[in-house]
Coordinates of C-alpha atoms and ligand atoms in Angstrom, one line a residue:
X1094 CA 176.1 134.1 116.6
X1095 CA 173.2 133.2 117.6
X1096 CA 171.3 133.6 114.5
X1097 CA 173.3 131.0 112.8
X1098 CA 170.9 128.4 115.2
X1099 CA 168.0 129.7 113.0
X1100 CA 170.2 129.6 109.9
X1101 CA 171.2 126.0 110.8
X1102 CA 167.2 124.9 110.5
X1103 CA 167.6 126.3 107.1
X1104 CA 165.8 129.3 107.6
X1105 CA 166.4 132.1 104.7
X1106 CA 168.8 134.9 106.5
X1107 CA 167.2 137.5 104.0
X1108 CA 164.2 136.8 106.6
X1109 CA 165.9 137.4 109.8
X1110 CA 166.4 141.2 110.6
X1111 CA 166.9 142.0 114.2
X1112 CA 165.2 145.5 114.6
X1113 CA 162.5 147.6 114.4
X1114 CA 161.1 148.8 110.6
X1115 CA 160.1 152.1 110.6
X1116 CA 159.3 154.3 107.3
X1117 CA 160.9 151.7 104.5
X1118 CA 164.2 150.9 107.8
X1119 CA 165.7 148.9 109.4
X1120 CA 166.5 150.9 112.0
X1121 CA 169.2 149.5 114.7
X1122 CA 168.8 151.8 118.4
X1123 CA 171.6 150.5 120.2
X1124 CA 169.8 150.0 123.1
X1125 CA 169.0 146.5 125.6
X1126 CA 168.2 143.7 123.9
X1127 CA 165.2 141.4 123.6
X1128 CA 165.9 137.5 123.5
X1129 CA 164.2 135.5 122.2
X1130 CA 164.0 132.0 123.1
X1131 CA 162.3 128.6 122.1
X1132 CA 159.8 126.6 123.5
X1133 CA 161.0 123.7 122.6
X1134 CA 163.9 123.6 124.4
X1135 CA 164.3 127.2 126.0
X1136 CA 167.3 127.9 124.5
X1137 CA 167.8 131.3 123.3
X1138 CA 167.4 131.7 119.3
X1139 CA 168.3 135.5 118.6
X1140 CA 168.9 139.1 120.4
X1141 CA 167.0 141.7 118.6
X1142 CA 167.3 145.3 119.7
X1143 CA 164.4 147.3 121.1
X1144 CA 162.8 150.1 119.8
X1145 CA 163.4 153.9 121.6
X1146 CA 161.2 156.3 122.7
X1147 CA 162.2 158.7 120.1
X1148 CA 161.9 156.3 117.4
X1149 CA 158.2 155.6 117.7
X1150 CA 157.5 159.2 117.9
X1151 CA 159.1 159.0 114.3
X1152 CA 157.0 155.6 113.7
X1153 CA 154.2 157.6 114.4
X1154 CA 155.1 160.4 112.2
X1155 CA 156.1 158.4 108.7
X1156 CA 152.8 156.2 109.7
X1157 CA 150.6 159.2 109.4
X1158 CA 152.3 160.7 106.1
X1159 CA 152.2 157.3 104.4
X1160 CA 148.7 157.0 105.1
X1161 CA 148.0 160.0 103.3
X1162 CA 149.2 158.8 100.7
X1163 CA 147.9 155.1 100.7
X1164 CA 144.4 156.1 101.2
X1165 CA 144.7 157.3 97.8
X1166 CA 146.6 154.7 95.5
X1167 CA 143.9 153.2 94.2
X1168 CA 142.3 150.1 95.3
X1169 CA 143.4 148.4 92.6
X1170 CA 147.1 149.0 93.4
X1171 CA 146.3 147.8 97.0
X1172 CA 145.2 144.9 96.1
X1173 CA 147.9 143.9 93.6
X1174 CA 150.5 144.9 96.5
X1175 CA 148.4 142.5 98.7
X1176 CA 148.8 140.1 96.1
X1177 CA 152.4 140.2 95.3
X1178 CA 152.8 139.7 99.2
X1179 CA 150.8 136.8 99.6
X1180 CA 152.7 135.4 96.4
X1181 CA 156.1 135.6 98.7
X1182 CA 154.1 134.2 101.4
X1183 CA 153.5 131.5 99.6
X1184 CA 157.1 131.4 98.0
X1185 CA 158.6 131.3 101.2
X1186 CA 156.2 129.4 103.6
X1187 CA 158.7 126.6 104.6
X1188 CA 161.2 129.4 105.6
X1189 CA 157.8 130.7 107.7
X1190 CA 156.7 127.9 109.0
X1191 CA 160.1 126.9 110.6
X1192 CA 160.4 130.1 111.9
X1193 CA 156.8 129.9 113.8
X1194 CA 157.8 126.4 114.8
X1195 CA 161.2 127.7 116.4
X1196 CA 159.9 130.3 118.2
X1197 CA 156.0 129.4 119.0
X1198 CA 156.9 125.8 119.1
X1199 CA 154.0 124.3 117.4
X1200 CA 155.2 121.3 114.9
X1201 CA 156.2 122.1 111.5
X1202 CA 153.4 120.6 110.0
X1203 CA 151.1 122.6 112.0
X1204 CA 152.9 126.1 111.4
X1205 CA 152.1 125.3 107.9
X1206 CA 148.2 124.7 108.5
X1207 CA 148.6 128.1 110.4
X1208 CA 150.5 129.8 107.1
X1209 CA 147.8 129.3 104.7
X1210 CA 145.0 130.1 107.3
X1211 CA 147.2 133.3 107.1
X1212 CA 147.6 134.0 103.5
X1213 CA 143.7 133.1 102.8
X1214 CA 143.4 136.7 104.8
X1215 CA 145.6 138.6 102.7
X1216 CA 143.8 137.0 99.5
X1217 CA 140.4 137.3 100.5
X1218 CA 141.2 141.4 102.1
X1219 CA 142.9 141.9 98.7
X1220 CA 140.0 140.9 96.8
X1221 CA 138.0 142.6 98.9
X1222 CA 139.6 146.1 98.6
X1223 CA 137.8 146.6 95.1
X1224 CA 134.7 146.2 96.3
X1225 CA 134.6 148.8 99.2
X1226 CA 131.2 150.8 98.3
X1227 CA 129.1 152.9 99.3
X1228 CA 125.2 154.2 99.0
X1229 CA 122.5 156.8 98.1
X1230 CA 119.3 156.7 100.0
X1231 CA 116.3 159.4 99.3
X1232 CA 114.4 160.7 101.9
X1233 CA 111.1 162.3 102.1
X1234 CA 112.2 165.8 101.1
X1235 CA 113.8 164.9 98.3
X1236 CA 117.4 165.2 99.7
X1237 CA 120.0 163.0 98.8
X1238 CA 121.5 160.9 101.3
X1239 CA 125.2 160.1 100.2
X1240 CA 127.0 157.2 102.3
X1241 CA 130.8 156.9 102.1
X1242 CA 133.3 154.7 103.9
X1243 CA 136.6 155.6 104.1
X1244 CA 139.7 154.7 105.8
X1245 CA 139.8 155.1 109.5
X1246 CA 144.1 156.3 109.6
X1247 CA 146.6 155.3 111.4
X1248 CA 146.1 151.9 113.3
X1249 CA 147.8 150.3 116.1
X1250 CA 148.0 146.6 115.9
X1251 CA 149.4 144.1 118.6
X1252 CA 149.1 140.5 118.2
X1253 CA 149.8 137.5 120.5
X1254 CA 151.9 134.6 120.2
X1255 CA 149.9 131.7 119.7
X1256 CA 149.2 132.4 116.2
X1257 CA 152.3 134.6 115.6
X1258 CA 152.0 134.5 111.9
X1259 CA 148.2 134.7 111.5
X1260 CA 147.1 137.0 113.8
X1261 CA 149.4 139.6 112.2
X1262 CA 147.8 138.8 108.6
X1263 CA 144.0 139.3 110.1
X1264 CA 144.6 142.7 111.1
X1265 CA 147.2 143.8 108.2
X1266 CA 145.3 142.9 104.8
X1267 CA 141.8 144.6 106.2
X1268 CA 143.7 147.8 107.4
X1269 CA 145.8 147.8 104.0
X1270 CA 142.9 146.9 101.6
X1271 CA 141.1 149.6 103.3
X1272 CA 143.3 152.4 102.6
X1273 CA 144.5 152.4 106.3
X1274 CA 148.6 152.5 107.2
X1275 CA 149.4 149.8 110.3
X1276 CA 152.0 150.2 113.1
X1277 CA 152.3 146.9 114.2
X1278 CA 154.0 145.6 118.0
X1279 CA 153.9 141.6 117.9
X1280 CA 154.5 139.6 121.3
X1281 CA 157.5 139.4 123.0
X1282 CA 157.5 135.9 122.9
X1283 CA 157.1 135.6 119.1
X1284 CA 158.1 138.3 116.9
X1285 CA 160.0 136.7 114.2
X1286 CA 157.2 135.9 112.2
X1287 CA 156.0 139.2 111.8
X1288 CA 160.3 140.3 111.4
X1289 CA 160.2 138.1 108.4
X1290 CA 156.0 138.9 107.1
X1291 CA 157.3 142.5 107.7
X1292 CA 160.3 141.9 105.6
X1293 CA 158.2 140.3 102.6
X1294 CA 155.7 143.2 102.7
X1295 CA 158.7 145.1 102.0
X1296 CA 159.9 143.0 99.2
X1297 CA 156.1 143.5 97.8
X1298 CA 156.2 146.8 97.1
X1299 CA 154.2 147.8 100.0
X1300 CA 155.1 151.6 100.3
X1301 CA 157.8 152.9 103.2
X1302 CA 155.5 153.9 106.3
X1303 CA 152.6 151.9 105.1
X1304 CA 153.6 148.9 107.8
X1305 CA 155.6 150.0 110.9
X1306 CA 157.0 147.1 112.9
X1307 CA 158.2 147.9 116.7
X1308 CA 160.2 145.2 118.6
X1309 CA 159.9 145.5 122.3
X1310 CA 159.2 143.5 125.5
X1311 CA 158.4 146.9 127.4
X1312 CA 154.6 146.4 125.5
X1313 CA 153.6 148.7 128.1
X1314 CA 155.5 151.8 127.7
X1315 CA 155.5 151.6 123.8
X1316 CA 151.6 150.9 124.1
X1317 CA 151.0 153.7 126.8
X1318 CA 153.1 156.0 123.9
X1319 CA 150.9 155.5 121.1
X1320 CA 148.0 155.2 122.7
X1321 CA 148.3 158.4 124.2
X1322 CA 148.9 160.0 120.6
X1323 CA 145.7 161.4 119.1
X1324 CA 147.2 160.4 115.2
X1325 CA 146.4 157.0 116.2
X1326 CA 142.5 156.7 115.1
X1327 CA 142.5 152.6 115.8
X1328 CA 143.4 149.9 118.3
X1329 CA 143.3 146.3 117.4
X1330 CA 144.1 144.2 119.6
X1331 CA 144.3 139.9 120.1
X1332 CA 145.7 138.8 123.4
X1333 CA 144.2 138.6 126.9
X1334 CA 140.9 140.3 128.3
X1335 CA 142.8 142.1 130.9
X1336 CA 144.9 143.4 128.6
X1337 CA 142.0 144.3 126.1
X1338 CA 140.3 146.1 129.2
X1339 CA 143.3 148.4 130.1
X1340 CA 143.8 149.2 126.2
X1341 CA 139.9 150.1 126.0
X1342 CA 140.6 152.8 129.1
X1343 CA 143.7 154.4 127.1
X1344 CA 141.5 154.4 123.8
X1345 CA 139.1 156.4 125.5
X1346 CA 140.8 159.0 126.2
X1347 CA 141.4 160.0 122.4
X1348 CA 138.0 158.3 121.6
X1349 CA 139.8 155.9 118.9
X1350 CA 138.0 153.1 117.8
X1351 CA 138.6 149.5 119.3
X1352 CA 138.9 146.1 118.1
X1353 CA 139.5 143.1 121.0
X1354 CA 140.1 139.7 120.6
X1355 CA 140.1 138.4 123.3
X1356 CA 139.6 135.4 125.4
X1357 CA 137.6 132.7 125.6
X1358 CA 135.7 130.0 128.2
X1359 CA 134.1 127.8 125.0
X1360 CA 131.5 124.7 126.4
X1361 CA 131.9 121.7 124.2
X1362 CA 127.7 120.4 124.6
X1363 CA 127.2 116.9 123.2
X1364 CA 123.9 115.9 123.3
X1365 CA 122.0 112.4 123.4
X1366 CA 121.1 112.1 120.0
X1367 CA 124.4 113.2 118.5
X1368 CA 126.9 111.2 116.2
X1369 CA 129.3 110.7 118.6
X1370 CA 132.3 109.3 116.6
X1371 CA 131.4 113.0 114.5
X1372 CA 131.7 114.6 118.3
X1373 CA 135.1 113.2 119.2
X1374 CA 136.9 113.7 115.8
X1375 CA 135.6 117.3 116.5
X1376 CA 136.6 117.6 120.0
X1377 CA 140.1 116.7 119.2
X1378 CA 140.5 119.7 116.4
X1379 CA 138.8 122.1 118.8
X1380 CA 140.9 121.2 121.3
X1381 CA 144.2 120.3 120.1
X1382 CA 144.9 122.5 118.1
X1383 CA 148.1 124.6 119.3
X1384 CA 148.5 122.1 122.0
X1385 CA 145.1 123.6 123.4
X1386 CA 146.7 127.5 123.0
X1387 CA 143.5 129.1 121.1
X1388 CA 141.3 131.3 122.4
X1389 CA 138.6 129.0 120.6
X1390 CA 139.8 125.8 122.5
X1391 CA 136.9 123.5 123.7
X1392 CA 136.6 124.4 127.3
X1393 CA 134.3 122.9 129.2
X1394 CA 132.8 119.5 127.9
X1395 CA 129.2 118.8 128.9
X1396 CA 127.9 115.3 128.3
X1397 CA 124.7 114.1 128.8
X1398 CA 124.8 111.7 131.3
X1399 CA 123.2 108.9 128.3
X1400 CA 126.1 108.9 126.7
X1401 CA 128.8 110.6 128.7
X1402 CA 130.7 107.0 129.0
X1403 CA 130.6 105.9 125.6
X1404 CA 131.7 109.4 124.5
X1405 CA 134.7 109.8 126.9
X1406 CA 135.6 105.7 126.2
X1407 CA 136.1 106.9 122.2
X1408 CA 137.4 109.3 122.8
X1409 CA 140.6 108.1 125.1
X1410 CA 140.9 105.3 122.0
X1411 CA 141.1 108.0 119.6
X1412 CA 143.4 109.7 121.3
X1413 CA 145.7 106.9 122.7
X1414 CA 145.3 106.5 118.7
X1415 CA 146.4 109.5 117.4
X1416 CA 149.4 110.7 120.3
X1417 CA 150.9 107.2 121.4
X1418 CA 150.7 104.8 117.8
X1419 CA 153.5 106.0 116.0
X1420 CA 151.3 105.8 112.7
X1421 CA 151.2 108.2 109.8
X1422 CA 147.9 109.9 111.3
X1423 CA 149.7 110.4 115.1
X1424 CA 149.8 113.8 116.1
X1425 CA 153.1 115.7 117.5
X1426 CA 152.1 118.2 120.0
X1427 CA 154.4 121.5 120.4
X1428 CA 155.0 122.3 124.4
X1429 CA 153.2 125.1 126.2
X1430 CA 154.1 128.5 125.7
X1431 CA 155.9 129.0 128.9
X1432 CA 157.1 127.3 132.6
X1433 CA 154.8 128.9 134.2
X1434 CA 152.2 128.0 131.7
X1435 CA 152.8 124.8 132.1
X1436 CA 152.8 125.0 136.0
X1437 CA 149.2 126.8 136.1
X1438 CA 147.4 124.7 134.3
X1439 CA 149.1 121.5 136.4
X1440 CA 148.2 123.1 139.6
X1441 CA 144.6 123.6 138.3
X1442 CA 145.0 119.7 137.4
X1443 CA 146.2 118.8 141.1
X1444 CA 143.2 121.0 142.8
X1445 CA 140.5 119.5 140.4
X1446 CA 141.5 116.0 141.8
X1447 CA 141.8 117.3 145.7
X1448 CA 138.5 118.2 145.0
X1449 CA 137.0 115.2 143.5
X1450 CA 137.9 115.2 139.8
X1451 CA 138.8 112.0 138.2
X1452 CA 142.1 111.7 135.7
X1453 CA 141.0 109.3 133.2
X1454 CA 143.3 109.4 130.3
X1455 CA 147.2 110.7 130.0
X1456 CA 149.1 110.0 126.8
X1457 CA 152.1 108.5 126.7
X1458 CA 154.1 110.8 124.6
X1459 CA 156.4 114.1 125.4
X1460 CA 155.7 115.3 128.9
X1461 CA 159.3 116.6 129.7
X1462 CA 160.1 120.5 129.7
X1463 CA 157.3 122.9 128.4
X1464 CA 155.7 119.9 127.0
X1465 CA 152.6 118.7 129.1
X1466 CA 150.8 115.2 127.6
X1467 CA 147.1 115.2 126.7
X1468 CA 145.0 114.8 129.6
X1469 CA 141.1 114.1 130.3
X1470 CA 139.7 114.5 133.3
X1471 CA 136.1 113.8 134.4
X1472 CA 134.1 114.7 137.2
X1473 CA 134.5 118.4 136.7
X1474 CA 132.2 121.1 138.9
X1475 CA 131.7 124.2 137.5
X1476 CA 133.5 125.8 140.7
X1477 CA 136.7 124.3 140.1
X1478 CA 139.4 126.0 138.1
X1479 CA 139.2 124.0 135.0
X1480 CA 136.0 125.3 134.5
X1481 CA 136.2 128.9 135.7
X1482 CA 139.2 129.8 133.5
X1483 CA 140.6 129.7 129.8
X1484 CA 142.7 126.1 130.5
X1485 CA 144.9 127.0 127.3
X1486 CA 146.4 123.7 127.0
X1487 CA 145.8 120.1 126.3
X1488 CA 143.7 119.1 129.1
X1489 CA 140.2 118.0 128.6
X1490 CA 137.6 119.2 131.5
X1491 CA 134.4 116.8 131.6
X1492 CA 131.4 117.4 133.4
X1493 CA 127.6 115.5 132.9
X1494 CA 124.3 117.3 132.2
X1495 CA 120.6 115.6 132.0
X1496 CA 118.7 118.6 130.9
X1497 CA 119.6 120.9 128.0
X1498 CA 118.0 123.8 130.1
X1499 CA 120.6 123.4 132.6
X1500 CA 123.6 123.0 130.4
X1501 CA 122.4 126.1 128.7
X1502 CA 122.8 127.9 131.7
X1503 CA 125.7 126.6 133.0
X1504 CA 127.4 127.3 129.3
X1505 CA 126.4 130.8 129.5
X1506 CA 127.6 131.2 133.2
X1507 CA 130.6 133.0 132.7
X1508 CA 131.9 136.3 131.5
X1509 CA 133.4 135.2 128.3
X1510 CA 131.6 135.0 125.1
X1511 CA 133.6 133.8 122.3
X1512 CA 133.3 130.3 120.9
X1513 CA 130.6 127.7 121.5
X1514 CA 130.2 124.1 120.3
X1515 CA 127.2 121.6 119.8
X1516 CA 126.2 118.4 118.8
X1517 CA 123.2 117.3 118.1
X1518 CA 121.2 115.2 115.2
X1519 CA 117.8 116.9 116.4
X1520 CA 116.9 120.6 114.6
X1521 CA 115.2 121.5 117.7
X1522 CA 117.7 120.9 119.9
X1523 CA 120.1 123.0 117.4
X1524 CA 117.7 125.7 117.1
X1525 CA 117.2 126.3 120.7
X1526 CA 120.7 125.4 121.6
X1527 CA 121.8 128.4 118.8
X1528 CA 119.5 130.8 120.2
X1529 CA 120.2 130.4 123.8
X1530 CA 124.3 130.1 124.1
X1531 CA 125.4 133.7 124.9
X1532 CA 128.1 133.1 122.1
X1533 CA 129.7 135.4 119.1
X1534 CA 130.5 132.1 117.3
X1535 CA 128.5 128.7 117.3
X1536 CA 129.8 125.3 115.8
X1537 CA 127.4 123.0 115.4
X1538 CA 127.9 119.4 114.9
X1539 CA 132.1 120.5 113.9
X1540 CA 135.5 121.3 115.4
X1541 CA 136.3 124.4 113.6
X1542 CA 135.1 127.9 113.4
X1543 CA 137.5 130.1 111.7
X1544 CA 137.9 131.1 107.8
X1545 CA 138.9 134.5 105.9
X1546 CA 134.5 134.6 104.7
X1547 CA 133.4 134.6 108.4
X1548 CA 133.3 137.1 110.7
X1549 CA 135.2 136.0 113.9
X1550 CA 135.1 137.9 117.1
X1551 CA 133.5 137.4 120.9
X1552 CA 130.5 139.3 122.7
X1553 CA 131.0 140.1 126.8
X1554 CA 134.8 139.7 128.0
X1555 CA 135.6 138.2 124.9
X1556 CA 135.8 141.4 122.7
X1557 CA 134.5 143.8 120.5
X1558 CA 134.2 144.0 116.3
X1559 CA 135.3 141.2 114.0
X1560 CA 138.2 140.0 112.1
X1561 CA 137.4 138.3 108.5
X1562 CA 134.5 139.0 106.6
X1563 CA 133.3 142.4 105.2
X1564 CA 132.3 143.0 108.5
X1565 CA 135.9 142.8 109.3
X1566 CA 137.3 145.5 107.0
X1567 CA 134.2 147.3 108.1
X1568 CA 136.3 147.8 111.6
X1569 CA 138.8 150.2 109.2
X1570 CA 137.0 152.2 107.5
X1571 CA 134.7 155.1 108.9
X1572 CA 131.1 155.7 107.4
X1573 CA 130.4 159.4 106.2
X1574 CA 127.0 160.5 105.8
X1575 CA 126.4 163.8 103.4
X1576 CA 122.9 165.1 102.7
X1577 CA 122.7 167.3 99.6
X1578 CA 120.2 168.9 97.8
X1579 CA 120.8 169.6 94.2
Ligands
NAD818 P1 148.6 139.1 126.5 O1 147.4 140.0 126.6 O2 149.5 138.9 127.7 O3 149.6 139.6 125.3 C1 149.0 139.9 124.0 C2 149.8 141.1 123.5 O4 149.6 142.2 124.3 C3 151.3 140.8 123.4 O5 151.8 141.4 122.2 C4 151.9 141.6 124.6 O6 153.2 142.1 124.4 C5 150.9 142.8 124.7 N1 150.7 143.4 126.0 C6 150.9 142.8 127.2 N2 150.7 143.7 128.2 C7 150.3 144.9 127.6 C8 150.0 146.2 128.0 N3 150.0 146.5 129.3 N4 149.7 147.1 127.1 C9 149.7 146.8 125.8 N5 150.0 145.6 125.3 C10 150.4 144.6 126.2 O7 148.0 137.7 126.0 P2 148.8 136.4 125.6 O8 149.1 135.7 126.8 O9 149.9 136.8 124.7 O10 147.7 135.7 124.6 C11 146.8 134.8 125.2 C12 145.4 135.4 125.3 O11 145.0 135.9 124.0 C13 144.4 134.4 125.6 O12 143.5 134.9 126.6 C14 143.7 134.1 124.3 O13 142.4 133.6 124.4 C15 143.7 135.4 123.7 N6 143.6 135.3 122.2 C16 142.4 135.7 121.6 C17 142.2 135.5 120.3 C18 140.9 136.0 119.6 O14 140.9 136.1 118.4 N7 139.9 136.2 120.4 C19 143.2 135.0 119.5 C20 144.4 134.6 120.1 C21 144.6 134.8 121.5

C-alpha cells in the first residue's frame, strides 16, 4: 500500500524490494518491520522487513564462499561487471535520484549531483581493478623479494544517510575491484538507495554472495553479530566518531582491519589578501551542500578582522540571492535529517546568542517542519557549541582572527581532523597555512574536496584509511611479502 506513494513519484517498482539480499535472494523473514519515513514531510514511505539472526549467520556463510570464488574471476571480468552496473546506474538515475530525494530529502537536482559523484566510483574502481600490481625488490644476498596484494575477504560495510547512494558506491567498487565480496547494512534512515543499487548489481551480473544487503534498525545486534565473526577480515565504516570508536573495540577482538569515516569540525580561514567574492561562492558549496549534512561542511569560519565585514556583507547578498529570489540559480534546500536534528542544532543557536553571538542573516524560505532556513551568525567564541561540535546543518558560525598564528591554533584545537579550508592569494600564507592545519584534507582557495582520483579520509577522531584513490583500494587488499632464492 504504501509502496504505491513511491510508485506514484514515478519511481521503477522493479527497484523497490522490501527485504534483505542474501546469496543471489530476496529473502522475506517474517519478522517486525522497519518503516521508513520521509524527511520531507515525515510521512511513512514503505515497511521493509528486518533481517534475523539466523539469516546473517547464512549472510555470512554465502559471503565467504562467494569470495572464494570472486577473488579469482579475473580482473578483467570484475571490471566489466563493475561496468555493466554503473551502465544501469546511469540508465536508471532519475528512478535513483527520486528515491534518495524521498527518503534522504535532499532536492532532486541535488540527488542527481550525488548519483554521478557515485557512479564516478564505480568507474574509476572498475578501471582500476586491472591495474592491481605488485613488486620484486633484490636485496643484498641476492634473494628475491616478491610483493603481492591480494584481497583482504569478507568485508562489512555500513554507510550513513546523508549520502545514502554514494557512500554505498565508495566502499562497494574498491572491495569488488579488489577481488573482495561486501556484506553491506545501510542506515536505518535511508536504505532504499542501497535496496535499489543492490538490486541493479544484481541485474549486472554481479555473482550471488558477492554483495549481501541486511535491512535492520537493530544496527547494533546485527553489527555486534558480524563483528564478532572471525570470517569477517574488514570493517568499513562512514557515520559518527562514537560509533567508529565502539566498532574499532569489536574489530579488535578478531584483529580485522578498519576503515572510519568519520566526523568532522572543518575551520573555513579566509585571510586578508584573499579573493573574497572566490571565498563566498566557496563557502556556500562547502557549506550547503546537503543542507549542511556532510561531514566536510565548513564549520567554523575565521575572518580576519580586515575584512570580516565586507566578507560576511557578500556573503548575506549572495545568499539572500541564491535562497529568497526565485531565479533560475536559487537554491532549494532539503530539511534536516530528523526533529531532533533540527531541535539540537536550534538550541545551540539559542545558547550562542544567550551568550553573546550575533544572528545576522536568516533566509526567507522553508523553515517549517524538518526544514530549518540558512542562518549566519557572528560573534562566535570558540567555547560555544557552534564551535565545539559538527553543526550539520545550514547555520554559518563566524568568528574574527588578527594573526594567522592564532587561527592556526584555534583550527587545530579540536579532536577532529577531517576537512580544512583556506583562502589566501599569498604562497606563504598557503604554504604555512598547509603545513600547520592538523587536517587529512586541505582546500585551498575552493569549496570542494571530494573526487573518485583523491584519497578522502580524516586523521584524529575523524578516522582511519581512505576512500578513492589507489590508496583507497589499497584498504582491500592485503600485501604479502615472499623471499625466495632460486
Ligand atoms: P551514526 O554513526 O549514528 O550512523 C551511521 C551508521 O552506523 C548507520 O548505518 C547506523 O545504523 C549505524 N550504527 C549506529 N549505531 C551503531 C552501532 N552501535 N553499531 C554499529 N553500527 C551502528 O551516524 P549518522 O548520524 O548516520 O551520520 C552522521 C555522521 O557521519 C556525522 O558525524 C558525519 O560527519 C559522519 N560522516 C562521515 C563521513 C566521512 O566520509 N568522513 C561521511 C558521511 C558522514
Amino acid at each position: 500500500m504504501v509502496k504505491n506513494r513511491l510508485i506514484q513519484n514515478h519511481i521503477d517498482s522493479g527497484l523497490l524490494h522490501t527485504h534483505s539480499f542474501i546469496n543471489g535472494q530476496w529473502l522475506d523473514t517474517g519478522m517486525d518491520t522497519l518503516t521508513v519515513y520521509s524527511p520531507i514531510d515525515q510521512q511513512p514511505l514503505i515497511n521493509l522487513s528486518q533481517v534475523s539472526e539466523s539469516q546473517i549467520t547464512s549472510a555470512i556463510e554465502s559471503s565467504v564462499k562467494a569470495q572464494q570464488k570472486w577473488k579469482k574471476t579475473p580482473a578483467n571480468s570484475r571490471r566489466e561487471k563493475l561496468k555493466k552496473w554503473l551502465a544501469l546506474i546511469e540508465k536508471h538515475k532519475d528512478d535513483l535520484a527520486q528515491i534518495i530525494s524521498l527518503e534522504n530529502g535532499k532536492p532532486v537536482s541535488e540527488a542527481l549531483v550525488e548519483i554521478d559523484y557515485g557512479a564516478s566510483y564505480i568507474d574509476w574502481f572498475a578501471d582500476q581493478a586491472i591495474r592491481i600490481k605488485g613488486d620484486i625488490l633484490v636485496n643484498q644476498n641476492n634473494q628475491q623479494i616478491w610483493l603481492n596484494k591480494q584481497a583482504v575477504g569478507v568485508v562489512y560495510a555500513i554507510t550513513p544517510w546523508n549520502f545514502p547512494n554514494a557512500m554505498i558506491t565508495r566502499k562497494v567498487a574498491p572491495a569488488l575491484a579488489a577481488g573482495c565480496s561486501i556484506i553491506l547494512k545501510p542506515s536505518e534512515l535511508t536504505p532504499l538507495s542501497a535496496i535499489a543499487l543492490t538490486t541493479l548489481a544484481d541485474k549486472a551480473g554481479i555473482d550471488p554472495g558477492v554483495i549481501t544487503l541486511l535491512i535492520s534498525n537493530h544496527a547494533e545486534q546485527v553489527s555486534q553479530q558480524i563483528m564478532a565473526d572471525k570470517r569477517v577480515r574488514k570493517v568499513s565504516f562512514t557515520g559518527s566518531t562514537r560509533v567508529g570508536k565502539l566498532l574499532c573495540q569489536q574489530a579488535a577482538k578478531t584483529m580485522k582491519r578498519t576503515s572510519m569515516e568519520l566526523g568532522g569540525n572543518a575551520p573555513f580561514i579566509v585571510c586578508d589578501d584573499a579573493d573574497l567574492d572566490l571565498a563566498v561562492d566557496a563557502a556556500i558549496a562547502a557549506k550547503f551542500r546537503n543542507a549542511g549534512q556532510a561531514c566536510v561542511a565548513a564549520n567554523r569560519f575565521y575572518l580576519s578582522q580586515t575584512i570580516a565585514t565586507t566578507f560576511t556583507e557578500k556573503l548575506v547578498q549572495k545568499l539572500k540571492d541564491l535562497f529568497e529570489n526565485k531565479t533560475e540559480q536559487s537554491l532549494i534546500i532539503g530539511p534536516m535529517i530528523t526533529e531532533q536534528a533540527k531541535t539540537k542544532v536550534l538550541s545551540w543557536i539559542e545558547a550562542a546568542i544567550a551568550q553573546g553571538a550575533k544572528k545576522v542573516y536568516t533566509a526567507k524560505c522553508r523553515n517549517d517542519g524538518q526544514y530549518l532556513a540558512p542562518t549566519v551568525i557572528n560573534n562566535i567564541s570558540s567555547e560555544m557549541a557552534l564551535f565545539q561540535n559538527e553543526i550539520f546543518a545550514p547555520v554559518i558560525a563566524i568568528t574574527h582572527f588578527d594573526k594567522l598564528s592564532d587561527v592556526i591554533a584555534q583550527a587545530n584545537n579540536t579532536d577532529a581532523g577531517l576537512a580544512a579550508y583556506c583562502f589566501s592569494q599569498n604562497l606563504e600564507t598557503i604554504t604555512l597555512l598547509n603545513n600547520e592545519l592538523e587536517y587529512g584534507m586541505v582546500a585551498i582557495n575552493q569549496g570542494s574536496l571530494s573526487n573518485a582520483i583523491a584519497p578522502f579520509g580524516g586523521i584524529k577522531d575523524s578516522g582511519l584509511g581512505r576512500e578513492g584513490s589507489d590508496y583507497g583500494l589499497d584498504e582491500y587488499l592485503d600485501l604479502k611479502y615472499t623471499n625466495l632464492v632460486i
